[in-house]
XYZ file of C-alpha atoms in Angstrom:
696
model
C 292.779 -29.627 341.770
C 293.011 -32.667 339.501
C 291.215 -34.773 342.098
C 288.383 -32.234 342.060
C 288.264 -32.357 338.251
C 287.657 -36.106 338.486
C 285.155 -35.797 341.348
C 282.875 -33.358 339.497
C 281.678 -35.793 336.782
C 281.953 -38.872 338.999
C 279.631 -37.515 341.715
C 276.478 -37.559 339.519
C 277.635 -40.863 337.975
C 277.824 -42.422 341.444
C 274.318 -41.167 342.216
C 273.011 -42.524 338.915
C 274.471 -45.979 339.616
C 273.020 -46.160 343.121
C 269.550 -44.963 342.083
C 269.538 -47.101 338.942
C 270.753 -50.434 340.305
C 269.693 -50.168 343.935
C 266.688 -47.847 343.727
C 264.187 -50.390 345.018
C 266.363 -51.217 348.009
C 267.117 -47.547 348.776
C 263.541 -46.345 348.361
C 262.141 -43.301 346.613
C 263.276 -40.513 348.948
C 266.811 -41.794 349.511
C 267.335 -42.390 345.780
C 266.230 -38.835 345.026
C 268.450 -37.239 347.650
C 271.511 -39.305 346.718
C 271.317 -38.089 343.115
C 270.600 -34.510 344.242
C 273.627 -34.535 346.546
C 275.747 -35.908 343.689
C 274.717 -33.056 341.377
C 275.122 -30.540 344.229
C 278.697 -31.729 344.737
C 279.293 -31.305 341.002
C 277.831 -27.778 341.066
C 279.834 -26.640 344.107
C 282.962 -28.196 342.602
C 282.291 -26.413 339.308
C 282.028 -23.057 341.079
C 285.329 -23.697 342.909
C 287.055 -24.632 339.648
C 285.506 -21.598 337.922
C 287.015 -19.254 340.502
C 290.349 -21.093 340.327
C 290.493 -20.696 336.546
C 289.543 -17.020 336.802
C 292.576 -16.681 339.054
C 294.727 -17.939 336.167
C 295.005 -21.684 336.830
C 294.154 -23.727 333.737
C 294.728 -27.403 332.947
C 295.167 -29.564 329.867
C 296.252 -33.117 330.481
C 295.528 -36.818 330.400
C 293.809 -38.391 333.369
C 293.795 -41.962 332.103
C 295.016 -43.739 328.956
C 292.800 -46.723 328.310
C 294.156 -47.955 324.967
C 296.875 -47.372 322.383
C 296.362 -48.596 318.828
C 299.488 -47.880 316.831
C 299.849 -44.140 316.934
C 296.268 -43.630 318.157
C 295.910 -42.885 321.861
C 292.509 -43.335 323.455
C 292.544 -41.137 326.543
C 290.379 -39.632 329.202
C 291.640 -36.088 329.510
C 290.422 -32.731 330.709
C 290.782 -29.237 329.257
C 289.905 -26.802 332.014
C 289.598 -23.180 330.923
C 287.004 -20.413 331.113
C 284.777 -21.913 328.417
C 284.795 -25.284 330.154
C 284.080 -23.932 333.614
C 281.269 -21.693 332.401
C 279.589 -24.675 330.763
C 280.176 -26.790 333.870
C 278.456 -24.207 336.075
C 275.501 -23.807 333.721
C 274.985 -27.548 333.253
C 275.238 -28.430 336.941
C 273.099 -25.512 338.149
C 270.262 -26.193 335.705
C 270.542 -29.916 336.427
C 270.351 -29.249 340.170
C 267.183 -27.184 339.688
C 265.680 -29.929 337.552
C 266.525 -32.559 340.176
C 264.814 -30.585 342.954
C 261.835 -29.828 340.704
C 261.488 -33.533 339.883
C 260.731 -34.354 343.540
C 257.371 -32.656 343.106
C 256.674 -33.262 339.437
C 257.332 -37.019 339.435
C 256.092 -37.630 342.978
C 253.503 -40.234 342.029
C 255.298 -41.849 339.122
C 256.136 -45.536 339.319
C 259.481 -44.905 337.601
C 260.586 -42.314 340.162
C 264.000 -43.836 340.961
C 264.640 -44.691 337.335
C 264.030 -41.089 336.289
C 266.453 -39.714 338.870
C 269.059 -42.210 337.697
C 268.618 -41.112 334.093
C 268.888 -37.369 334.690
C 271.926 -37.843 336.921
C 273.566 -39.977 334.214
C 272.662 -37.281 331.715
C 274.551 -34.744 333.835
C 277.625 -36.995 333.983
C 277.600 -37.431 330.206
C 277.325 -33.715 329.560
C 280.177 -32.958 331.951
C 282.421 -35.470 330.188
C 281.576 -33.764 326.898
C 282.380 -30.204 327.958
C 285.477 -31.153 329.993
C 287.138 -33.230 327.249
C 290.492 -32.311 325.726
C 290.294 -34.715 322.798
C 287.881 -35.700 320.040
C 287.499 -39.301 321.214
C 286.189 -38.249 324.620
C 284.104 -35.528 322.995
C 282.455 -38.177 320.851
C 281.982 -40.468 323.858
C 280.252 -37.696 325.799
C 278.303 -36.750 322.666
C 276.943 -40.271 322.248
C 276.361 -40.819 325.969
C 274.263 -37.650 326.120
C 272.300 -38.904 323.131
C 271.820 -42.360 324.630
C 270.402 -41.054 327.896
C 268.231 -38.524 326.072
C 266.613 -41.382 324.125
C 265.899 -43.162 327.403
C 264.306 -39.991 328.746
C 262.299 -39.102 325.629
C 260.884 -42.612 325.683
C 260.571 -42.716 329.460
C 256.892 -43.612 329.205
C 257.794 -46.485 326.944
C 254.327 -47.981 326.637
C 253.034 -44.866 324.900
C 253.204 -45.211 321.062
C 253.940 -41.507 320.587
C 256.909 -41.767 322.966
C 258.256 -44.767 321.044
C 257.909 -42.861 317.769
C 259.575 -39.728 319.194
C 262.383 -41.840 320.578
C 262.978 -43.537 317.234
C 262.882 -40.213 315.385
C 265.467 -38.684 317.716
C 267.692 -41.728 317.286
C 267.540 -41.829 313.483
C 267.933 -38.097 312.892
C 270.890 -37.867 315.250
C 272.579 -40.753 313.418
C 272.635 -38.543 310.326
C 274.391 -35.827 312.296
C 276.746 -38.342 313.856
C 277.780 -39.585 310.411
C 279.033 -36.110 309.524
C 280.634 -35.696 312.937
C 282.548 -38.993 312.722
C 283.655 -38.178 309.173
C 285.020 -34.830 310.348
C 286.895 -36.451 313.246
C 288.234 -39.126 310.887
C 289.587 -36.506 308.485
C 291.252 -34.678 311.371
C 293.018 -37.829 312.526
C 293.962 -38.862 308.973
C 295.724 -35.563 308.278
C 297.091 -34.677 311.732
C 297.716 -38.083 313.312
C 296.166 -36.911 316.575
C 292.821 -36.477 318.300
C 294.095 -34.106 320.988
C 292.740 -30.560 320.663
C 296.077 -28.826 321.290
C 297.947 -31.027 318.819
C 295.274 -30.564 316.147
C 295.155 -26.781 316.628
C 298.958 -26.663 316.306
C 298.599 -28.114 312.782
C 295.782 -25.797 311.658
C 297.970 -24.058 309.063
C 298.871 -27.421 307.528
C 295.179 -28.352 307.342
C 294.384 -25.016 305.692
C 296.990 -25.619 302.978
C 295.618 -28.997 301.821
C 293.258 -28.953 298.825
C 290.904 -31.564 297.384
C 290.746 -31.514 293.596
C 287.985 -33.492 291.884
C 286.712 -31.024 289.337
C 286.341 -28.455 292.111
C 288.853 -26.943 294.477
C 287.914 -27.775 298.074
C 289.900 -26.839 301.123
C 290.304 -29.784 303.467
C 289.565 -27.483 306.393
C 286.233 -26.492 304.789
C 285.207 -30.128 304.446
C 286.256 -30.858 308.045
C 284.351 -27.885 309.470
C 281.178 -28.597 307.502
C 281.278 -32.242 308.600
C 281.715 -31.222 312.237
C 278.854 -28.741 311.920
C 276.569 -31.419 310.474
C 277.084 -33.177 313.798
C 276.088 -29.960 315.547
C 272.998 -29.732 313.316
C 271.817 -33.032 314.755
C 272.562 -32.352 318.409
C 271.627 -28.660 318.352
C 268.599 -29.240 316.117
C 269.213 -27.132 313.021
C 267.224 -27.417 309.794
C 266.731 -30.066 308.417
C 267.903 -32.184 311.383
C 265.651 -30.346 313.858
C 262.575 -32.565 313.601
C 263.339 -34.668 316.678
C 263.341 -31.781 319.160
C 259.609 -30.876 319.320
C 258.756 -34.566 319.644
C 261.064 -34.831 322.647
C 258.127 -33.279 324.536
C 256.830 -36.830 324.904
C 259.211 -37.173 327.815
C 258.387 -35.716 331.263
C 258.636 -31.939 331.575
C 261.809 -31.894 333.729
C 263.811 -33.568 330.987
C 262.363 -31.157 328.462
C 264.025 -28.416 330.489
C 267.281 -30.342 330.775
C 267.515 -31.262 327.067
C 266.349 -27.906 325.714
C 267.940 -25.497 328.134
C 271.504 -26.312 328.971
C 272.581 -29.676 327.761
C 272.000 -31.695 324.621
C 270.841 -28.939 322.296
C 273.696 -26.665 323.323
C 276.361 -29.321 322.759
C 276.723 -28.352 319.111
C 277.100 -24.646 319.920
C 279.794 -25.459 322.459
C 281.609 -27.771 320.038
C 281.791 -25.216 317.215
C 283.002 -22.546 319.649
C 285.671 -24.899 320.958
C 286.730 -25.547 317.351
C 286.926 -21.810 316.543
C 290.648 -22.037 315.590
C 289.574 -24.378 312.765
C 286.374 -22.616 311.672
C 288.192 -19.285 311.382
C 290.187 -20.758 308.502
C 287.161 -21.284 306.235
C 284.763 -18.514 305.192
C 282.801 -21.042 303.153
C 282.107 -23.155 306.250
C 281.121 -20.051 308.223
C 278.669 -18.996 305.504
C 277.163 -22.488 305.543
C 276.700 -22.212 309.317
C 275.265 -18.704 308.955
C 272.624 -19.640 306.377
C 271.486 -22.773 308.218
C 271.162 -20.789 311.459
C 269.207 -18.006 309.738
C 266.658 -20.419 308.288
C 266.225 -22.092 311.667
C 265.883 -18.823 313.596
C 263.083 -17.445 311.428
C 261.130 -20.377 310.067
C 261.027 -22.380 313.298
C 259.669 -19.285 315.006
C 256.709 -19.269 312.585
C 255.802 -22.772 313.751
C 255.574 -21.529 317.343
C 252.629 -19.304 316.347
C 250.255 -22.200 315.592
C 251.119 -24.456 318.536
C 248.492 -25.046 321.220
C 250.449 -27.438 323.430
C 252.197 -25.267 326.034
C 255.383 -27.350 325.966
C 255.580 -27.332 322.172
C 255.401 -23.541 322.065
C 258.471 -23.422 324.304
C 260.094 -26.203 322.237
C 259.828 -24.226 318.988
C 261.150 -21.243 320.878
C 264.234 -23.335 321.644
C 264.690 -24.130 317.949
C 264.474 -20.459 317.038
C 266.922 -19.357 319.743
C 269.367 -22.082 318.753
C 269.161 -20.565 315.284
C 270.219 -17.228 316.781
C 273.211 -18.889 318.450
C 274.164 -20.575 315.187
C 273.935 -17.271 313.321
C 276.382 -15.812 315.850
C 278.757 -18.706 315.150
C 278.457 -18.024 311.430
C 279.624 -14.392 311.737
C 282.582 -15.459 313.917
C 280.909 -14.058 317.034
C 281.552 -17.243 319.034
C 281.659 -15.429 322.399
C 278.184 -14.038 321.738
C 276.877 -17.499 320.818
C 278.197 -18.848 324.124
C 276.837 -15.793 325.945
C 273.363 -16.410 324.485
C 273.725 -20.115 325.306
C 274.279 -19.156 328.947
C 271.459 -16.615 329.270
C 269.100 -18.840 327.289
C 269.840 -21.788 329.579
C 268.372 -19.956 332.566
C 265.240 -18.428 331.064
C 264.449 -21.436 328.874
C 264.746 -23.809 331.859
C 262.515 -21.349 333.725
C 259.892 -21.386 330.952
C 259.854 -25.169 330.695
C 259.598 -25.685 334.428
C 256.967 -22.932 334.560
C 255.035 -24.777 331.844
C 255.299 -27.940 333.919
C 253.934 -26.079 336.943
C 251.003 -24.860 334.839
C 250.358 -28.409 333.642
C 250.252 -29.629 337.240
C 247.894 -26.829 338.204
C 245.645 -27.631 335.223
C 245.457 -31.301 336.196
C 247.757 -32.199 333.319
C 245.903 -30.436 330.555
C 248.554 -29.005 328.195
C 246.249 -27.192 325.744
C 246.584 -23.422 326.216
C 243.103 -22.960 324.705
C 241.659 -24.562 327.863
C 243.479 -22.229 330.249
C 243.162 -18.552 331.114
C 243.195 -16.405 334.244
C 245.753 -18.580 336.051
C 247.586 -15.551 337.478
C 244.917 -15.415 340.214
C 245.590 -18.976 341.323
C 249.310 -19.533 340.591
C 251.021 -16.267 341.473
C 254.608 -17.559 341.704
C 254.316 -19.497 338.454
C 252.735 -16.443 336.821
C 255.371 -13.885 337.809
C 258.324 -16.174 337.069
C 256.844 -17.139 333.676
C 256.395 -13.439 332.888
C 260.033 -12.750 333.746
C 261.144 -15.677 331.569
C 259.003 -14.461 328.659
C 260.390 -10.919 328.921
C 263.925 -12.336 328.912
C 263.130 -14.532 325.903
C 261.890 -11.695 323.692
C 264.922 -9.549 324.479
C 263.395 -6.869 326.699
C 266.020 -4.227 327.580
C 267.752 -4.754 330.953
C 266.833 -8.470 330.965
C 269.511 -11.114 330.346
C 268.089 -12.210 327.021
C 268.311 -8.662 325.693
C 272.076 -8.384 326.085
C 272.833 -11.635 324.284
C 270.127 -11.377 321.611
C 270.771 -7.730 320.759
C 274.504 -8.463 320.536
C 273.804 -11.161 317.943
C 271.716 -8.753 315.855
C 274.421 -6.080 316.019
C 277.179 -8.570 315.154
C 275.271 -9.790 312.094
C 274.752 -6.184 310.988
C 278.540 -5.657 311.074
C 279.367 -8.848 309.152
C 280.210 -8.969 305.440
C 280.254 -12.737 304.979
C 278.141 -14.323 302.253
C 274.601 -14.768 303.615
C 274.865 -12.001 306.236
C 272.126 -9.928 304.556
C 269.598 -12.759 304.756
C 270.776 -13.526 308.279
C 270.166 -9.930 309.397
C 266.638 -9.988 308.006
C 265.966 -13.330 309.735
C 267.162 -12.317 313.198
C 265.390 -8.932 313.075
C 262.103 -10.404 311.808
C 262.503 -13.172 314.369
C 262.255 -10.584 317.158
C 258.655 -9.803 316.204
C 257.779 -13.465 315.682
C 259.259 -14.485 319.048
C 257.438 -11.732 320.911
C 254.147 -12.646 319.231
C 254.111 -16.392 319.922
C 255.632 -16.030 323.415
C 253.034 -13.581 324.615
C 250.254 -15.362 322.765
C 251.020 -18.261 325.097
C 251.432 -15.966 328.116
C 248.111 -14.160 327.620
C 246.131 -17.321 326.858
C 247.515 -19.059 329.957
C 247.528 -16.342 332.602
C 244.994 -13.725 331.479
C 241.462 -13.517 330.139
C 238.530 -15.689 331.087
C 238.915 -19.052 332.774
C 238.176 -21.203 329.756
C 238.436 -24.597 331.456
C 235.020 -23.886 332.935
C 233.577 -23.999 329.413
C 235.363 -27.166 328.242
C 233.206 -30.219 327.626
C 234.666 -33.245 329.346
C 234.676 -36.870 328.331
C 232.532 -39.627 329.683
C 234.968 -40.477 332.428
C 234.030 -37.303 334.243
C 236.571 -35.246 336.074
C 235.016 -35.362 339.477
C 234.761 -39.142 339.493
C 238.331 -39.458 338.358
C 239.508 -36.890 340.878
C 237.784 -38.671 343.687
C 239.206 -41.995 342.581
C 242.786 -41.018 341.901
C 243.241 -37.541 343.402
C 246.466 -36.247 341.918
C 248.188 -39.469 341.029
C 247.295 -39.495 337.333
C 250.277 -37.221 336.960
C 252.823 -39.370 335.309
C 252.055 -43.062 335.351
C 255.145 -43.995 333.407
C 254.959 -47.728 333.876
C 251.195 -47.876 333.647
C 250.648 -45.665 330.655
C 247.401 -47.387 329.745
C 245.862 -46.021 332.885
C 247.535 -42.689 332.223
C 245.957 -42.411 328.769
C 242.536 -43.602 329.824
C 242.099 -41.028 332.560
C 240.763 -37.601 331.762
C 243.197 -34.711 331.769
C 242.118 -31.229 332.761
C 240.042 -29.337 335.241
C 236.313 -29.607 335.595
C 233.983 -26.580 335.578
C 233.927 -26.446 339.367
C 237.635 -27.047 339.939
C 240.158 -24.442 341.044
C 243.816 -24.555 339.905
C 246.422 -24.720 342.613
C 249.935 -23.392 343.004
C 252.655 -26.018 342.811
C 254.518 -27.243 345.922
C 257.734 -25.586 347.102
C 260.016 -28.144 345.427
C 258.600 -26.818 342.151
C 258.369 -23.094 342.908
C 261.830 -22.743 344.532
C 263.639 -23.755 341.296
C 261.416 -21.295 339.405
C 262.491 -18.447 341.682
C 266.173 -19.424 341.579
C 266.122 -19.619 337.764
C 264.275 -16.303 337.464
C 267.095 -14.401 339.197
C 269.828 -15.081 336.579
C 267.214 -14.754 333.825
C 266.911 -11.103 334.844
C 270.380 -10.010 335.976
C 273.175 -12.261 334.692
C 273.295 -10.670 331.245
C 273.987 -7.223 332.716
C 276.949 -8.429 334.742
C 278.402 -10.926 332.255
C 278.334 -9.044 328.966
C 281.439 -6.918 329.514
C 283.873 -9.687 330.569
C 282.490 -12.364 328.221
C 282.248 -10.289 325.047
C 284.685 -7.421 325.434
C 286.969 -8.476 328.275
C 289.538 -11.204 328.743
C 287.156 -14.012 329.695
C 287.968 -16.028 326.579
C 291.610 -14.960 326.364
C 294.652 -16.872 327.640
C 293.726 -20.301 326.370
C 295.438 -23.587 327.200
C 294.901 -25.649 324.028
C 295.303 -22.558 321.823
C 296.449 -18.972 322.259
C 292.887 -17.943 323.168
C 290.079 -20.019 324.598
C 287.929 -18.796 321.711
C 289.869 -17.514 318.713
C 288.564 -14.821 316.366
C 290.630 -13.561 313.426
C 289.736 -9.885 313.754
C 291.502 -8.986 310.512
C 289.213 -11.237 308.462
C 286.113 -11.171 310.651
C 285.722 -7.842 312.349
C 282.170 -8.030 313.719
C 283.284 -8.556 317.335
C 285.819 -5.722 317.127
C 283.259 -3.257 315.777
C 280.689 -4.410 318.306
C 283.182 -3.652 321.077
C 283.551 -0.099 319.782
C 279.763 0.331 319.817
C 279.596 -1.017 323.381
C 282.184 1.514 324.517
C 280.298 4.260 322.720
C 277.171 3.401 324.710
C 279.208 3.421 327.961
C 278.571 -0.162 328.979
C 275.597 -2.397 329.695
C 273.336 0.330 331.102
C 273.867 2.611 328.119
C 273.358 -0.309 325.732
C 269.934 -1.076 327.248
C 268.919 2.589 327.286
C 269.931 3.083 323.654
C 267.956 -0.018 322.648
C 264.693 1.711 323.592
C 264.935 3.684 320.348
C 265.995 0.844 318.025
C 263.997 -1.252 315.541
C 264.277 -4.615 317.402
C 262.767 -3.124 320.571
C 259.756 -1.679 318.759
C 259.291 -4.922 316.835
C 259.162 -6.759 320.174
C 256.628 -4.217 321.505
C 254.571 -4.657 318.336
C 254.609 -8.439 318.734
C 253.390 -8.226 322.348
C 250.719 -5.640 321.467
C 249.447 -7.642 318.517
C 249.285 -10.822 320.613
C 247.240 -8.955 323.252
C 244.887 -7.494 320.643
C 244.370 -10.792 318.822
C 243.828 -13.028 321.833
C 242.497 -10.735 324.556
C 240.530 -8.065 322.649
C 239.498 -9.555 319.276
C 239.920 -13.362 319.439
C 237.785 -13.686 316.305
C 240.573 -12.219 314.144
C 243.033 -15.178 314.407
C 240.225 -17.584 313.490
C 239.312 -15.450 310.465
C 242.942 -15.255 309.331
C 243.276 -19.028 309.660
C 240.146 -19.570 307.565
C 241.449 -17.323 304.781
C 244.988 -18.726 304.732
C 244.340 -22.446 304.718
C 247.291 -23.135 302.418
C 249.811 -21.423 304.691
C 248.218 -22.951 307.769
C 248.428 -26.439 306.246
C 252.094 -25.847 305.441
C 252.783 -24.784 309.034
C 250.749 -27.595 310.579
C 252.785 -30.060 308.527
C 255.973 -28.325 309.727
C 257.092 -27.514 306.172
C 256.887 -31.267 305.436
C 260.288 -31.830 306.998
C 258.909 -34.849 308.833
C 257.769 -36.314 305.528
C 261.183 -35.612 304.009
C 263.030 -37.272 306.867
C 260.672 -40.244 306.938
C 261.100 -40.728 303.183
C 264.808 -39.981 302.781
C 266.497 -40.919 306.052
C 264.120 -43.421 307.618
C 262.904 -44.780 304.255
C 266.433 -44.905 302.869
C 267.645 -46.729 305.975
C 264.838 -49.281 305.600
C 265.656 -49.863 301.913
C 269.346 -50.309 302.673
C 268.442 -52.679 305.498
C 266.103 -54.717 303.281
C 268.776 -54.914 300.557
C 271.428 -56.068 303.017
C 268.980 -58.585 304.454
C 267.582 -60.065 301.235
C 270.700 -59.917 299.067
C 273.585 -59.764 301.533
C 272.279 -62.077 304.242
C 269.877 -64.411 302.448
C 271.618 -64.769 299.061
C 275.305 -64.209 299.758
C 275.808 -65.327 303.369
C 273.091 -67.942 303.688
C 272.888 -68.929 300.016
C 276.456 -68.813 298.756
C 278.675 -68.996 301.823
C 276.769 -71.088 304.332
C 274.614 -73.259 302.075
C 277.160 -73.131 299.235
C 279.987 -74.362 301.423
C 277.748 -77.116 302.761
C 276.926 -78.200 299.202
C 280.624 -78.159 298.248
C 281.501 -80.321 301.236
C 278.715 -82.706 300.309
C 279.956 -83.041 296.704
C 283.523 -83.637 297.912
C 282.315 -86.178 300.441
C 280.373 -88.067 297.768
C 283.431 -88.114 295.479
C 285.655 -89.419 298.266
C 283.060 -91.977 299.249
C 283.367 -93.538 295.827
C 286.861 -94.633 296.721
C 285.837 -96.087 300.038
C 285.598 -99.879 299.492
C 286.236 -100.962 303.058
C 289.006 -103.429 301.949
C 292.357 -102.988 303.719
C 294.493 -104.377 300.909
C 293.101 -101.816 298.476
C 293.996 -98.991 300.882
C 297.545 -100.460 301.283
C 297.966 -100.699 297.504
C 296.896 -97.052 297.143
C 299.441 -96.006 299.760
C 302.267 -97.898 298.005
C 301.392 -96.395 294.638
C 301.259 -92.923 296.146
C 304.626 -93.406 297.776
C 306.102 -94.580 294.472
C 304.802 -91.495 292.664
C 306.220 -89.273 295.379
C 309.667 -90.927 295.188
C 309.712 -90.685 291.407
C 308.874 -87.005 291.595
C 311.614 -86.408 294.203
C 314.291 -88.292 292.117
C 313.432 -86.231 289.043
C 313.847 -82.996 290.990
C 317.226 -84.120 292.349
C 318.319 -85.104 288.838
C 317.379 -81.699 287.553
C 319.535 -80.021 290.124
């Protein structure tokens, strides 16, 4: 099986290399299918390994040692257990759907081969991250995922907004990486190893070490908080979340890949993998819990005011990541991973559905210009409805089982911050339902508002006749892309997307509906995360200290399984809050659309706060970006100009010049004077030597 372990990440890497370096020679179609086959091989291999691990065959070992520095081993190694294989299946399946979808979505883009190369490389990087058995490889995969994501966010690199979004993602993630590297450094300093199994074996030693500098700090608390700061960057938690909505500047397929199953879930996976360490620090868990609670609720509020269809889904991602983080904070790691899995399917579905809508609307992304699309785009409509129902936690849908489990786990927790967390996740149910179905109703129901939109001087019909559909994604000719009008004209009719777009929608809709029902029992209350390889359990929960999972299991048994759980939920507060959110969205935007406008007019202060995204962008631009610029200017003007150039370079040159001038004074050019100097020097030397000998 080890050969298969190696093949799974290498298959998409091979496709990325061929499409990236030889794309022009291979052509558009061959480049696309080579990368698709590579990801398909990875997906099929992941399924085979998943079944093998479920049969009891796990692996933890080194594949290749590429350097040894003293006691530090830099290795490529794999840890193959149930957590790994589940992530492998999710990542490769969603990536495969995105690859197929891209055939249609990027059909007319000049950077077609380049895009396929990037997303295939993204898949390789994510697989290396989730398959790693050591912190060095984890960090390599972590950074590789980030690197490719920056390439994808800035894919249309001539667009100023894409450049800005790219730079924001880079800078904000560097803040998270600083904490992550510090945490890894502390682990190596106090354990002498970067291997998961070896570090976990010394967890009791780590828990016993205290920092004393006026306060008593457990080393393990500092390590866990530092590691989580890394997760805050990658999994977009307040205040390091600001890059994620701006990632919408990239093409829609990568929005699905980044938001659904890959980059933003890396932090959730990492904390779950490190559960043997996090279980040692209640302070670190409370920190995680509070950060997740703030993200879950307050990022949901921002989704209410968004009019860009992709940004509504983006803020939904932020909120749901907050839910996952809350689950981590109450030691319900299996539930966090469970919600990661269910969310991957319905969030990918919603993003790809949004992309299909954008194509049908001739690349108009403003939901205020849509309406009535269910008549024209039936597959996109029904799959988007299923994804929305899963997102808001409708009973019997996948999202319900994971989301409701998080709410119940928080209710059973007694950690500091659990009260605020419970309020946040319950209130978030209403908020999620409201903004999700606000988008759904405005897009698929009501009057066809594009017929009333005033168009620019370019004129849609003239543009349509000139360019047909190929204004879609002119990545390498963004000037043309920006100049052309986006949107339908009054006499235009939206169209359903081609099969390469609708097939992934259908395939993603199936697990969005059913996978939660079948997976909840083994993943949360069975042995799915038992029998670990690096530690006693794949995911470790100290049930004596943190009993939320244990009590949740008793409730699940009381309800007689998944069916009883869904039936019982029909009488609970979260369900009726979701119903209220949907009903209010329908009333506001389908029955009385004047009410939202009146509320906005009377709450200008709150609306300004939301439109400015709580001024987090301003904070990050001032503190992180501004601070980085000031440090850079200081190092440039003082360090480079004054010290290096002024003192070292120019100073040494001046010193040499002074010495040369002094020596030149003794240069007469007469040989007899040089000979006399040599004789006198020799005499002084001999006299000195004789005196030393006499002293001895």
